[in-house]
Amino acid sequence: MSGAERQAVLAIDAGTTGVTALLVDVEARVVARGYAEFPQHFPSEGWVEHDPGEIWAAVLTAVRAALAAAPHVEPVALGITNQRETAVLWDRETLGSPRRAIVWQDRRTAGICQQLREDGHEPRVAELTGLRLDPYFTATKLSWIALKEPHVWAQVQSGRVAVGTVDSYLVARLTRGLHHVTDASNASRTLLYDITTGTWSQELCALFGVPLDALPEVVPSYGVLGRTDPATFLGLDLPIAGIAGDQQAALFGQACFTPGSSKCTYGTGSFILVNTGEQIARSDSGLLTTVAWAHPDGRREFALEGAVFVTGAAVQWLRDGLGLIASAAETEALGRSVPDSGGIVFVPALTGLGAPDWDPQARGAILGITRGTTAAHLVRATLE
């Protein structure tokens, strides 16, 4: 085996329920993988939180597993993809977090969104961001912290605590706090980024009450964006060479490089993205306009996106919430054990409805239950 064949890119996918680490060789083959789940925290109805330290621990566990599975492979660069919109706070010096992260699925800011909508702000917000006022996005989560936890927010205002998304937090941990950055694909999901100028918007920061200097620097989606600290990151000294939000990364990974090409991926939720090239396309049908990726020369490409918040997470709920299954893998055999769902329809609006309805108050429903309904029918309905 030549030296080139022994080299690989280390890819970290920090998702909503776990972290996957892959070693991908020069032929784009996955030569090793590691995975680690991290806990989900549900402190109140409709609230979803993650402990940033538990995400970081899962990153280290997953990367260790991938490296151990291919000891002959040398990682030469690192790429990061991540759950988007989740609001993370961390101390710039210690890298510890003063509170848990508020996850993209969290619905606690529905009232803030409604008030901003009633005050007439949504058209301007949509014009600048390509998004809409929904608890899904980062900015209202930060507004909520400022309103409900002023002792925490005071540390943000003083400059001691940084704010960002999961990619920004991981870069801070990987570089021992040296870099505070995010890429344009993640920035475009915050409600604070102007997609027309490609910069943070002072107008939006003022609207949501977020200090501009607390936010990360927006960098291209690829290129050398920083370097890992070996003392912090398992002895690895690697260039951080790519950052992208998970759905935009999937669009790229499915080779949707040309306008009109599209993908649908299934994970915690499901997301359809359509590449619109360098054109900012606007939807009248409840789709979002988002940055797909940004090039080092300053060019940005865009996408239209439709989001369903809960798909794979519904299977996780069958396992952890209802105890109907012991593992996700059981669902296939159980679902096939009955010819159909027996008339059961499952609406997985466990954290509200995304496109095209955008109803944060909606909740899940299981319809058509009879005395003949079994666990197999519920599983089948969930898969359907």
Tab-separated table of C-alpha atoms in Angstrom, residues 6-381:
chain	number	residue	atom	x	y	z
A	6	ARG	CA	-2.692	5.219	3.728
A	7	GLN	CA	-3.871	8.794	4.018
A	8	ALA	CA	-7.438	9.828	4.683
A	9	VAL	CA	-9.681	12.710	5.588
A	10	LEU	CA	-11.203	12.517	9.052
A	11	ALA	CA	-14.869	13.544	8.865
A	12	ILE	CA	-16.880	14.369	11.985
A	13	ASP	CA	-20.667	14.448	11.730
A	14	ALA	CA	-22.047	15.879	14.951
A	15	GLY	CA	-25.720	15.048	14.553
A	16	THR	CA	-28.704	15.508	16.823
A	17	THR	CA	-28.554	12.161	18.602
A	18	GLY	CA	-24.936	11.103	18.121
A	19	VAL	CA	-21.565	11.708	16.507
A	20	THR	CA	-20.185	9.715	13.571
A	21	ALA	CA	-16.488	9.809	12.681
A	22	LEU	CA	-15.337	8.523	9.292
A	23	LEU	CA	-11.937	8.021	7.696
A	24	VAL	CA	-12.349	8.579	3.960
A	25	ASP	CA	-9.463	7.681	1.643
A	26	VAL	CA	-8.309	9.297	-1.610
A	27	GLU	CA	-10.753	7.137	-3.579
A	28	ALA	CA	-13.638	8.462	-1.423
A	29	ARG	CA	-13.996	5.073	0.264
A	30	VAL	CA	-14.955	4.903	3.924
A	31	VAL	CA	-12.136	2.851	5.445
A	32	ALA	CA	-13.169	3.165	9.103
A	33	ARG	CA	-15.957	4.562	11.224
A	34	GLY	CA	-16.812	5.238	14.845
A	35	TYR	CA	-20.076	6.270	16.461
A	36	ALA	CA	-21.176	7.509	19.875
A	37	GLU	CA	-24.625	8.606	21.043
A	38	PHE	CA	-25.066	11.451	23.515
A	39	PRO	CA	-28.010	12.126	25.839
A	40	GLN	CA	-31.101	14.114	24.926
A	41	HIS	CA	-32.480	16.362	27.663
A	42	PHE	CA	-36.171	17.319	27.809
A	43	PRO	CA	-36.534	19.707	30.761
A	44	SER	CA	-40.085	20.775	29.896
A	45	GLU	CA	-42.849	20.167	27.349
A	46	GLY	CA	-41.531	21.027	23.875
A	47	TRP	CA	-38.021	21.771	25.159
A	48	VAL	CA	-34.956	19.916	23.849
A	49	GLU	CA	-31.422	20.487	25.132
A	50	HIS	CA	-27.928	19.041	24.744
A	51	ASP	CA	-24.975	19.320	27.110
A	52	PRO	CA	-22.147	20.678	24.909
A	53	GLY	CA	-19.599	18.762	26.996
A	54	GLU	CA	-21.449	15.520	26.203
A	55	ILE	CA	-21.295	16.334	22.476
A	56	TRP	CA	-17.538	16.916	22.774
A	57	ALA	CA	-17.084	13.658	24.694
A	58	ALA	CA	-19.003	11.819	21.949
A	59	VAL	CA	-16.719	13.385	19.322
A	60	LEU	CA	-13.636	12.077	21.122
A	61	THR	CA	-15.187	8.612	21.570
A	62	ALA	CA	-16.245	8.346	17.919
A	63	VAL	CA	-12.883	9.545	16.593
A	64	ARG	CA	-10.978	7.160	18.864
A	65	ALA	CA	-13.090	4.279	17.537
A	66	ALA	CA	-12.472	5.237	13.909
A	67	LEU	CA	-8.721	5.582	14.454
A	68	ALA	CA	-8.563	2.253	16.299
A	69	ALA	CA	-10.401	0.531	13.442
A	70	ALA	CA	-7.743	1.615	10.930
A	71	PRO	CA	-4.392	2.001	12.695
A	72	HIS	CA	-2.558	1.944	9.356
A	73	VAL	CA	-4.450	5.012	8.062
A	74	GLU	CA	-3.051	8.497	8.621
A	75	PRO	CA	-5.586	11.343	8.836
A	76	VAL	CA	-4.275	14.405	7.017
A	77	ALA	CA	-7.214	16.817	7.250
A	78	LEU	CA	-10.444	17.266	9.177
A	79	GLY	CA	-13.953	18.143	8.008
A	80	ILE	CA	-16.926	18.980	10.226
A	81	THR	CA	-20.636	18.723	9.547
A	82	ASN	CA	-23.219	19.317	12.224
A	83	GLN	CA	-26.785	19.671	13.393
A	84	ARG	CA	-27.730	23.222	12.525
A	85	GLU	CA	-29.589	26.045	14.320
A	86	THR	CA	-28.796	24.722	17.815
A	87	ALA	CA	-27.692	27.587	20.092
A	88	VAL	CA	-24.488	26.889	22.046
A	89	LEU	CA	-22.783	29.095	24.634
A	90	TRP	CA	-19.273	28.547	25.984
A	91	ASP	CA	-16.640	30.341	28.047
A	92	ARG	CA	-13.887	31.632	25.754
A	93	GLU	CA	-11.171	30.712	28.291
A	94	THR	CA	-12.299	27.468	29.913
A	95	LEU	CA	-14.504	26.283	26.990
A	96	GLY	CA	-17.049	25.128	29.582
A	97	SER	CA	-20.700	26.009	28.976
A	98	PRO	CA	-22.777	28.100	31.397
A	99	ARG	CA	-25.979	26.328	30.275
A	100	ARG	CA	-27.057	23.493	28.029
A	101	ALA	CA	-27.460	24.095	24.302
A	102	ILE	CA	-30.983	24.770	23.035
A	103	VAL	CA	-31.555	22.315	20.185
A	104	TRP	CA	-33.069	23.129	16.789
A	105	GLN	CA	-36.105	20.976	17.659
A	106	ASP	CA	-36.884	23.087	20.747
A	107	ARG	CA	-40.214	24.956	20.619
A	108	ARG	CA	-39.954	27.207	23.698
A	109	THR	CA	-39.616	30.417	21.678
A	110	ALA	CA	-42.956	30.094	19.850
A	111	GLY	CA	-44.314	33.041	21.864
A	112	ILE	CA	-41.329	35.245	20.986
A	113	CYS	CA	-41.804	34.394	17.303
A	114	GLN	CA	-45.522	35.163	17.488
A	115	GLN	CA	-44.887	38.535	19.138
A	116	LEU	CA	-42.319	39.506	16.497
A	117	ARG	CA	-44.789	38.427	13.814
A	118	GLU	CA	-47.579	40.509	15.356
A	119	ASP	CA	-45.201	43.472	15.532
A	120	GLY	CA	-44.761	43.206	11.757
A	121	HIS	CA	-41.138	42.033	11.606
A	122	GLU	CA	-41.507	38.821	9.599
A	123	PRO	CA	-41.440	40.304	6.043
A	124	ARG	CA	-38.184	42.145	6.729
A	125	VAL	CA	-36.645	39.125	8.491
A	126	ALA	CA	-37.590	36.907	5.543
A	127	GLU	CA	-36.176	39.445	3.069
A	128	LEU	CA	-32.799	39.535	4.818
A	129	THR	CA	-32.453	35.869	5.831
A	130	GLY	CA	-34.559	33.757	3.444
A	131	LEU	CA	-36.071	32.184	6.570
A	132	ARG	CA	-39.181	32.808	8.654
A	133	LEU	CA	-39.905	33.503	12.297
A	134	ASP	CA	-39.933	30.027	13.801
A	135	PRO	CA	-38.455	28.514	16.989
A	136	TYR	CA	-36.391	26.274	14.678
A	137	PHE	CA	-33.755	28.959	14.172
A	138	THR	CA	-30.996	30.170	16.475
A	139	ALA	CA	-31.717	33.842	17.117
A	140	THR	CA	-34.919	33.508	19.151
A	141	LYS	CA	-33.232	30.880	21.339
A	142	LEU	CA	-30.610	33.496	22.202
A	143	SER	CA	-33.345	36.079	22.800
A	144	TRP	CA	-34.990	33.639	25.212
A	145	ILE	CA	-31.758	33.173	27.185
A	146	ALA	CA	-31.311	36.953	27.393
A	147	LEU	CA	-34.877	37.307	28.684
A	148	LYS	CA	-35.046	34.342	31.056
A	149	GLU	CA	-31.438	33.954	32.207
A	150	PRO	CA	-29.962	37.450	32.510
A	151	HIS	CA	-27.095	36.196	34.696
A	152	VAL	CA	-25.958	33.985	31.811
A	153	TRP	CA	-26.547	36.651	29.177
A	154	ALA	CA	-24.495	39.181	31.148
A	155	GLN	CA	-21.461	36.981	30.481
A	156	VAL	CA	-22.208	37.114	26.744
A	157	GLN	CA	-22.506	40.898	26.872
A	158	SER	CA	-19.234	41.194	28.778
A	159	GLY	CA	-17.406	39.172	26.125
A	160	ARG	CA	-16.546	36.288	28.421
A	161	VAL	CA	-18.990	33.846	26.819
A	162	ALA	CA	-19.153	33.205	23.072
A	163	VAL	CA	-22.255	32.142	21.178
A	164	GLY	CA	-22.516	30.027	18.093
A	165	THR	CA	-23.768	26.825	16.554
A	166	VAL	CA	-22.384	23.309	17.076
A	167	ASP	CA	-19.705	23.730	14.390
A	168	SER	CA	-18.390	26.879	16.102
A	169	TYR	CA	-18.301	25.124	19.452
A	170	LEU	CA	-16.446	22.119	18.070
A	171	VAL	CA	-13.867	24.309	16.339
A	172	ALA	CA	-13.306	26.099	19.655
A	173	ARG	CA	-12.790	22.764	21.426
A	174	LEU	CA	-10.581	21.379	18.654
A	175	THR	CA	-8.334	24.460	18.624
A	176	ARG	CA	-8.381	25.032	22.404
A	177	GLY	CA	-10.277	28.286	21.940
A	178	LEU	CA	-7.990	29.783	19.311
A	179	HIS	CA	-10.656	30.078	16.609
A	180	HIS	CA	-14.238	31.365	16.820
A	181	VAL	CA	-15.621	30.710	13.338
A	182	THR	CA	-18.612	29.356	11.457
A	183	ASP	CA	-19.165	28.804	7.768
A	184	ALA	CA	-21.793	30.568	5.675
A	185	SER	CA	-24.076	27.508	5.439
A	186	ASN	CA	-24.441	27.400	9.225
A	187	ALA	CA	-24.589	31.192	9.604
A	188	SER	CA	-27.502	31.316	7.166
A	189	ARG	CA	-29.615	29.254	9.611
A	190	THR	CA	-29.420	31.670	12.537
A	191	LEU	CA	-31.816	34.510	11.528
A	192	LEU	CA	-28.829	36.832	12.082
A	193	TYR	CA	-27.093	36.489	8.696
A	194	ASP	CA	-27.951	38.639	5.659
A	195	ILE	CA	-27.950	36.314	2.653
A	196	THR	CA	-27.784	39.258	0.256
A	197	THR	CA	-24.536	40.683	1.689
A	198	GLY	CA	-23.001	37.498	3.108
A	199	THR	CA	-22.394	39.077	6.519
A	200	TRP	CA	-23.945	39.249	9.969
A	201	SER	CA	-26.713	41.854	9.977
A	202	GLN	CA	-26.497	44.658	12.529
A	203	GLU	CA	-30.225	45.235	12.017
A	204	LEU	CA	-31.087	41.626	12.893
A	205	CYS	CA	-28.667	41.522	15.832
A	206	ALA	CA	-30.408	44.597	17.207
A	207	LEU	CA	-33.862	43.061	16.651
A	208	PHE	CA	-32.989	39.862	18.513
A	209	GLY	CA	-30.712	41.520	21.082
A	210	VAL	CA	-27.567	39.573	20.178
A	211	PRO	CA	-24.173	41.347	20.489
A	212	LEU	CA	-22.455	41.257	17.119
A	213	ASP	CA	-19.036	40.684	18.685
A	214	ALA	CA	-20.271	37.526	20.456
A	215	LEU	CA	-20.831	35.830	17.085
A	216	PRO	CA	-18.193	33.813	15.207
A	217	GLU	CA	-16.345	35.028	12.149
A	218	VAL	CA	-18.058	33.752	8.981
A	219	VAL	CA	-15.563	31.824	6.846
A	220	PRO	CA	-15.794	29.854	3.561
A	221	SER	CA	-17.091	26.297	3.694
A	222	TYR	CA	-13.721	24.847	2.696
A	223	GLY	CA	-10.033	25.765	2.760
A	224	VAL	CA	-7.747	25.754	5.787
A	225	LEU	CA	-10.010	27.291	8.417
A	226	GLY	CA	-7.944	26.490	11.517
A	227	ARG	CA	-5.757	23.771	12.985
A	228	THR	CA	-6.445	21.255	15.731
A	229	ASP	CA	-4.492	21.352	18.988
A	230	PRO	CA	-2.899	17.922	19.541
A	231	ALA	CA	-2.912	18.389	23.324
A	232	THR	CA	-6.702	18.708	23.165
A	233	PHE	CA	-7.552	16.439	20.252
A	234	LEU	CA	-6.085	12.964	20.743
A	235	GLY	CA	-2.597	13.996	19.661
A	236	LEU	CA	-3.809	15.025	16.192
A	237	ASP	CA	-2.424	18.124	14.511
A	238	LEU	CA	-4.710	18.542	11.486
A	239	PRO	CA	-5.916	21.395	9.304
A	240	ILE	CA	-9.649	21.989	9.703
A	241	ALA	CA	-10.400	22.032	5.996
A	242	GLY	CA	-14.180	22.021	5.728
A	243	ILE	CA	-17.299	23.060	7.666
A	244	ALA	CA	-20.906	22.749	6.518
A	245	GLY	CA	-24.321	22.325	8.077
A	246	ASP	CA	-25.458	18.723	7.816
A	247	GLN	CA	-28.117	19.238	5.143
A	248	GLN	CA	-25.925	21.400	2.932
A	249	ALA	CA	-23.115	18.866	3.377
A	250	ALA	CA	-25.537	16.135	2.280
A	251	LEU	CA	-26.475	18.178	-0.803
A	252	PHE	CA	-22.778	18.393	-1.687
A	253	GLY	CA	-22.167	14.748	-0.764
A	254	GLN	CA	-24.938	13.640	-3.122
A	255	ALA	CA	-23.092	15.528	-5.906
A	256	CYS	CA	-25.891	18.094	-6.346
A	257	PHE	CA	-23.502	20.641	-7.822
A	258	THR	CA	-25.731	22.020	-10.582
A	259	PRO	CA	-28.842	24.205	-10.302
A	260	GLY	CA	-31.986	22.088	-10.177
A	261	SER	CA	-30.321	19.021	-8.678
A	262	SER	CA	-31.833	17.921	-5.385
A	263	LYS	CA	-31.587	15.415	-2.540
A	264	CYS	CA	-33.688	14.118	0.325
A	265	THR	CA	-31.935	12.674	3.351
A	266	TYR	CA	-33.417	10.854	6.329
A	267	GLY	CA	-31.950	11.284	9.787
A	268	THR	CA	-33.420	12.710	12.958
A	269	GLY	CA	-35.620	14.669	10.553
A	270	SER	CA	-35.901	14.678	6.771
A	271	PHE	CA	-34.847	17.479	4.482
A	272	ILE	CA	-35.245	18.121	0.764
A	273	LEU	CA	-32.785	20.626	-0.712
A	274	VAL	CA	-32.655	21.914	-4.285
A	275	ASN	CA	-29.525	23.631	-5.591
A	276	THR	CA	-30.359	27.059	-7.075
A	277	GLY	CA	-26.778	28.010	-7.989
A	278	GLU	CA	-25.665	31.582	-7.328
A	279	GLN	CA	-29.270	32.794	-7.551
A	280	ILE	CA	-31.175	33.604	-4.352
A	281	ALA	CA	-34.502	31.912	-5.089
A	282	ARG	CA	-37.571	32.753	-2.999
A	283	SER	CA	-40.451	30.357	-2.354
A	284	ASP	CA	-44.169	31.104	-2.113
A	285	SER	CA	-44.828	27.562	-0.842
A	286	GLY	CA	-43.232	27.507	2.582
A	287	LEU	CA	-39.694	26.540	1.546
A	288	LEU	CA	-36.625	28.224	3.019
A	289	THR	CA	-33.834	29.976	1.137
A	290	THR	CA	-30.431	29.030	2.496
A	291	VAL	CA	-26.728	29.215	1.654
A	292	ALA	CA	-25.614	25.858	0.270
A	293	TRP	CA	-21.892	26.572	0.547
A	294	ALA	CA	-19.415	29.424	0.226
A	295	HIS	CA	-16.235	29.312	-1.851
A	296	PRO	CA	-12.905	30.810	-0.747
A	297	ASP	CA	-13.117	33.327	-3.632
A	298	GLY	CA	-16.267	34.795	-2.061
A	299	ARG	CA	-18.847	33.169	-4.331
A	300	ARG	CA	-21.826	31.609	-2.597
A	301	GLU	CA	-24.276	29.042	-3.893
A	302	PHE	CA	-27.808	28.731	-2.556
A	303	ALA	CA	-30.559	26.181	-2.061
A	304	LEU	CA	-34.276	25.923	-1.373
A	305	GLU	CA	-35.126	23.651	1.552
A	306	GLY	CA	-38.151	21.845	2.918
A	307	ALA	CA	-37.889	20.428	6.442
A	308	VAL	CA	-39.725	17.676	8.328
A	309	PHE	CA	-38.505	17.832	11.916
A	310	VAL	CA	-39.167	14.251	13.059
A	311	THR	CA	-38.619	11.096	10.989
A	312	GLY	CA	-35.790	8.976	12.385
A	313	ALA	CA	-36.436	10.574	15.765
A	314	ALA	CA	-39.882	8.958	15.690
A	315	VAL	CA	-38.209	5.536	15.654
A	316	GLN	CA	-36.027	6.647	18.557
A	317	TRP	CA	-39.233	7.662	20.383
A	318	LEU	CA	-40.707	4.202	19.805
A	319	ARG	CA	-37.579	2.829	21.480
A	320	ASP	CA	-36.910	5.292	24.298
A	321	GLY	CA	-40.335	6.832	24.877
A	322	LEU	CA	-42.766	3.953	24.393
A	323	GLY	CA	-40.437	0.980	24.843
A	324	LEU	CA	-42.051	-0.831	21.892
A	325	ILE	CA	-38.655	-1.838	20.508
A	326	ALA	CA	-35.227	-2.428	22.004
A	327	SER	CA	-33.309	-1.172	18.954
A	328	ALA	CA	-34.078	0.754	15.777
A	329	ALA	CA	-33.011	-2.253	13.695
A	330	GLU	CA	-36.002	-4.236	15.007
A	331	THR	CA	-38.462	-2.008	13.176
A	332	GLU	CA	-37.970	-3.625	9.763
A	333	ALA	CA	-38.882	-7.159	10.819
A	334	LEU	CA	-41.686	-5.941	13.082
A	335	GLY	CA	-43.118	-3.707	10.368
A	336	ARG	CA	-43.005	-6.551	7.839
A	337	SER	CA	-44.795	-8.919	10.240
A	338	VAL	CA	-48.108	-7.274	9.335
A	339	PRO	CA	-49.397	-6.673	5.784
A	340	ASP	CA	-50.222	-3.016	6.446
A	341	SER	CA	-50.677	-0.521	9.285
A	342	GLY	CA	-54.169	-1.789	10.062
A	343	GLY	CA	-55.601	1.654	9.378
A	344	ILE	CA	-53.220	3.408	11.766
A	345	VAL	CA	-51.890	6.798	10.669
A	346	PHE	CA	-49.053	8.391	12.649
A	347	VAL	CA	-48.463	12.145	12.298
A	348	PRO	CA	-44.930	12.643	13.709
A	349	ALA	CA	-45.365	16.299	14.712
A	350	LEU	CA	-43.587	15.603	17.992
A	351	THR	CA	-41.830	18.983	17.881
A	352	GLY	CA	-44.270	20.898	15.671
A	353	LEU	CA	-44.663	20.972	11.899
A	354	GLY	CA	-42.075	22.283	9.462
A	355	ALA	CA	-42.603	22.982	5.759
A	356	PRO	CA	-45.047	24.014	4.482
A	357	ASP	CA	-47.183	24.578	7.611
A	358	TRP	CA	-44.598	25.943	10.086
A	359	ASP	CA	-46.821	25.369	13.101
A	360	PRO	CA	-44.721	25.154	16.282
A	361	GLN	CA	-47.825	24.402	18.367
A	362	ALA	CA	-48.765	21.274	16.398
A	363	ARG	CA	-48.293	17.984	18.212
A	364	GLY	CA	-48.122	14.383	17.098
A	365	ALA	CA	-51.157	12.163	16.601
A	366	ILE	CA	-51.852	8.461	16.194
A	367	LEU	CA	-55.198	7.905	14.469
A	368	GLY	CA	-57.283	4.819	13.766
A	369	ILE	CA	-56.511	2.769	16.893
A	370	THR	CA	-58.785	-0.240	17.481
A	371	ARG	CA	-58.786	-3.282	19.770
A	372	GLY	CA	-56.889	-5.089	17.041
A	373	THR	CA	-54.020	-2.582	16.970
A	374	THR	CA	-50.650	-4.102	17.892
A	375	ALA	CA	-47.131	-2.805	18.393
A	376	ALA	CA	-46.371	-4.054	14.867
A	377	HIS	CA	-49.096	-1.800	13.439
A	378	LEU	CA	-47.718	1.224	15.314
A	379	VAL	CA	-44.214	0.484	14.073
A	380	ARG	CA	-45.469	0.009	10.516
A	381	ALA	CA	-47.390	3.302	10.656
